[in-house]
C-alpha positions as MATLAB code, in Angstrom:
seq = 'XXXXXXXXXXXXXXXXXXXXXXXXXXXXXXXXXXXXXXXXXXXXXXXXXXXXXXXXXXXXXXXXXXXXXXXXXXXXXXXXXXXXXXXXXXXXXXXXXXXXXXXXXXXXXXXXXXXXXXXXXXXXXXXXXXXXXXXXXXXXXXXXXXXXXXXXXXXXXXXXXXXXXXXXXXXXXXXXXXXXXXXXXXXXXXXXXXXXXXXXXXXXXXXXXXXXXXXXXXX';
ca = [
      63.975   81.388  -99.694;
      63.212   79.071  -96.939;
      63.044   75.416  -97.967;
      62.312   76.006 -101.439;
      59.526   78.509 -100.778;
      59.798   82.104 -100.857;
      58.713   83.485  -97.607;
      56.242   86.134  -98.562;
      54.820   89.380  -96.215;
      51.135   89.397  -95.535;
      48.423   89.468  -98.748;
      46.616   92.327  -99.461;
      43.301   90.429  -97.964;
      44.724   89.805  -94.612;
      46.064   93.191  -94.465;
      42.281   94.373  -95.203;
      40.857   92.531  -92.349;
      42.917   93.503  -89.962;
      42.548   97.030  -90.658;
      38.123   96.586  -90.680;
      38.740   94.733  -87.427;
      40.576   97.524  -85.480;
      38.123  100.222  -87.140;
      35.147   97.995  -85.736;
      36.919   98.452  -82.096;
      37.647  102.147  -82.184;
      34.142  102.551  -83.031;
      32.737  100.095  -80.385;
      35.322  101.796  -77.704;
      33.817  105.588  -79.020;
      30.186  104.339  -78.712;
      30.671  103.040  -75.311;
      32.732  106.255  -74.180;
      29.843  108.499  -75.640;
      26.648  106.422  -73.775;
      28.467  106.920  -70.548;
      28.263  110.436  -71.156;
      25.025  110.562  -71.982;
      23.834  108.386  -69.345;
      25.792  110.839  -66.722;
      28.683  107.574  -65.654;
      29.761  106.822  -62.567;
      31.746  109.326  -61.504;
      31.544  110.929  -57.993;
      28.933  113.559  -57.065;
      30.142  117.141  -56.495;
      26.942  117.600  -53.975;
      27.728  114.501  -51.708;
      26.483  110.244  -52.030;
      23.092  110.232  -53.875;
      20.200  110.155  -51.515;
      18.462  106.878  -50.249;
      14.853  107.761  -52.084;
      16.820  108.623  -55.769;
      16.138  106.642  -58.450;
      17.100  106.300  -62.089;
      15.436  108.118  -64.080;
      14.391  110.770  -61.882;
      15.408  114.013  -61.290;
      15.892  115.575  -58.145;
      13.603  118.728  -56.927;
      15.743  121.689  -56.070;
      14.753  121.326  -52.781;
      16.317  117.857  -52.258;
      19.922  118.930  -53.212;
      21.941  120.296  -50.689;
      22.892  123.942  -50.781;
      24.617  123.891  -47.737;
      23.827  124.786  -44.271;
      22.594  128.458  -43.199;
      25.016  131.206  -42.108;
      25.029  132.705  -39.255;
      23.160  135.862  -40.649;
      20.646  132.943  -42.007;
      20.936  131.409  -38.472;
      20.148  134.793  -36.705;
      16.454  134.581  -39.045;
      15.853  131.561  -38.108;
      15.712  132.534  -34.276;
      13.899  135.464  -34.768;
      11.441  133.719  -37.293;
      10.566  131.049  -34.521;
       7.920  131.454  -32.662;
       9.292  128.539  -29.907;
      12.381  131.204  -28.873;
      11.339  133.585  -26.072;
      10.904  137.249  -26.479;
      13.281  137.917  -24.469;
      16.310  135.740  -26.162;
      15.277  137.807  -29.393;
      14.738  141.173  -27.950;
      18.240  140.465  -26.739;
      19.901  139.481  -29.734;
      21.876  142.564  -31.750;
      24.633  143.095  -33.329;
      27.584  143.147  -31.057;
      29.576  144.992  -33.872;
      28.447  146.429  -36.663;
      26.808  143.488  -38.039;
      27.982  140.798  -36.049;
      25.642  138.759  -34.265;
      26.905  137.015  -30.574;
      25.926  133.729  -32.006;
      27.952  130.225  -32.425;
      26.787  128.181  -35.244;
      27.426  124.082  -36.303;
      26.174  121.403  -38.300;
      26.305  117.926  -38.592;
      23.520  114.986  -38.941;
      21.866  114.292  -35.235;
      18.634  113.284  -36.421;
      18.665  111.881  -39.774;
      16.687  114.690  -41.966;
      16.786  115.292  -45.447;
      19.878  117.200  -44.641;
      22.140  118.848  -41.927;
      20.805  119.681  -38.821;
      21.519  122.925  -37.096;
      23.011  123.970  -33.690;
      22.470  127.428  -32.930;
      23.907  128.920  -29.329;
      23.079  132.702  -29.105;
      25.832  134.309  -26.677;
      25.773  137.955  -24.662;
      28.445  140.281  -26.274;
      30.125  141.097  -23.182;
      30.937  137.997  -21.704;
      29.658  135.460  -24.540;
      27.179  133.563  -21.873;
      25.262  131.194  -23.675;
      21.582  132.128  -23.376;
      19.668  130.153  -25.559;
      20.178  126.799  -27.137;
      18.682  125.216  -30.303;
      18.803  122.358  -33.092;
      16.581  122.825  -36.226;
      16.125  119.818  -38.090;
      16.156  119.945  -41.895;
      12.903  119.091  -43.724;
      11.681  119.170  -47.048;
      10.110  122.391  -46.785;
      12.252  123.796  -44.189;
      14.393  124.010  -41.021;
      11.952  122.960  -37.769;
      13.062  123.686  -33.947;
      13.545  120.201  -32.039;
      15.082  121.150  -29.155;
      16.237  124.444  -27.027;
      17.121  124.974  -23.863;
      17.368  128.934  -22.543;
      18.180  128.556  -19.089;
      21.421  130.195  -19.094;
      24.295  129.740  -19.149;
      23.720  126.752  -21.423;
      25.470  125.330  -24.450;
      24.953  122.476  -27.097;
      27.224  120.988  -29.428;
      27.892  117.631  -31.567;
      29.641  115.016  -29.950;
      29.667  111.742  -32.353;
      26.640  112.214  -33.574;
      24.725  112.786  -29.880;
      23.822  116.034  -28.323;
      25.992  117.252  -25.466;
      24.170  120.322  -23.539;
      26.624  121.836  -21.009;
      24.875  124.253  -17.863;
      27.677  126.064  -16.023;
      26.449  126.270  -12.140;
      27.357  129.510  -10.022;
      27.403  129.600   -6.387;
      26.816  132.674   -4.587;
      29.526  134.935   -5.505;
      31.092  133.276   -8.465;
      32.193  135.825  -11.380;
      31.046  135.214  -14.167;
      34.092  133.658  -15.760;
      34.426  131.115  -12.733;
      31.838  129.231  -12.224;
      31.900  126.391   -9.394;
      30.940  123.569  -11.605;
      28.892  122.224  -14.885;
      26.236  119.757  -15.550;
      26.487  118.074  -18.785;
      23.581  116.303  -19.953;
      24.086  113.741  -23.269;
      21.036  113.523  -25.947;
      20.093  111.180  -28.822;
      17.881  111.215  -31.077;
      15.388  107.906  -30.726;
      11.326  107.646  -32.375;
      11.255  111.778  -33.576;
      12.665  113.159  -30.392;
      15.649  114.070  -28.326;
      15.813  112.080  -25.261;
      17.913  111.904  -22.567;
      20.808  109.253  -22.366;
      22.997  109.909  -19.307;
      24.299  113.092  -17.295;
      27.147  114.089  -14.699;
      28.480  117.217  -12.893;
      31.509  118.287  -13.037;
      32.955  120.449   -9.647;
      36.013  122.811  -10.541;
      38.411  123.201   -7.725;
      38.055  127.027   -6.231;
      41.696  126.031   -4.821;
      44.195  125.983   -8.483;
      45.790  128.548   -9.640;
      45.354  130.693   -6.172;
      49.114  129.989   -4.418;
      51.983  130.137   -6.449;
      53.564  126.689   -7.586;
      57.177  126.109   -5.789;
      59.556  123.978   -7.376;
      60.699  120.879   -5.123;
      64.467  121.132   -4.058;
      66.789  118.810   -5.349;
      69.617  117.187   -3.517;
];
């Protein structure tokens, strides 16, 4: 009793209502969660950001999803499929060991393609000179040679999304595995081409490592 009144609990009505209200939610929240299954959400892509030409609504060709970049037994076809590489680089290029092809492979974006591009450096077993030097560029309908360079020893790589060729230079009589110095020439990728950007040489000193280092004497 609370000032004459009896303090009742809440009617059966209001009970009622409440109970249609919070059924009306679970089934709003349940709709909501099943449409953004339907409609695929939000959530992130397993095969990388969507590409710039998707739209909704559309689904995207096999060919447009990546499947990752070649291996290097793929990479080895692709050299002797090309008829840009010289006879000699693929007349040259065998198995070192059992299967195992003398060839470096990397990928990264240089040139903006519809995926990955491709660095391919094909080595000599013995001594792993680089021979031959290539980038294929990733099309719809393919991988397409943009660049080599086979005027050994040569090698390209990624560098920041540039391409970094490196020439070793022998004098006579330098072995092999001491060369005298390098040339490194820098590449970007500017209106469907490589072109050049800068270059140096490096000179390696013929002097280091000949005399024996002698610790100075302390007082």
């Amino acid at each position: 009793m609370r000032g004459g009144l009896t303090e009742a609990g809440p009617t059966p009505a209001r009970s009622t209502i409440q109970a249609a209200i919070t059924a009306m939610s679970v089934l709003a929240a349940l709709a909501l969660f099943v449409s953004a299954c339907a409609t695929g959400g939000t959530g992130a892509r397993d095969e990388g950001p969507a590409r710039s030409d998707a739209v909704a609504g559309t689904t995207a060709s096999p060919s447009s999803v990546s499947t990752g970049p070649p291996d290097r037994t793929k990479a080895v076809r692709l050299i002797k499929d090309d008829p840009e590489v010289s006879a000699e680089v693929k007349r040259d290029l065998k198995p070192c060991v059992g299967d195992e092809y003398p060839v470096d492979v990397s990928y990264g974006e240089l040139t903006g393609g519809s995926g990955d591009d491709i660095i391919v450096n094909v080595l000599t077993c013995g001594d792993a000179v680089g021979v031959g030097s290539y980038v294929y560029r990733k099309d719809d309908d393919g991988y397409r040679n943009v660049f080599q360079a086979e005027e050994p020893p040569v090698y390209a790589e990624m560098d920041r999304g540039d391409l970094v060729v490196t020439k070793q230079v022998y004098e006579k009589g330098d072995p092999v595995s001491d060369p005298s110095g390098e040339n490194v020439i820098t590449y970007r990728w500017t209106s469907g081409r490589f072109v050049k950007e800068y270059s140096w040489h490096n000179d390696y000193s013929s002097v280091v490592g000949d005399e024996p280092t002698v610790a100075p004497e302390t007082g």
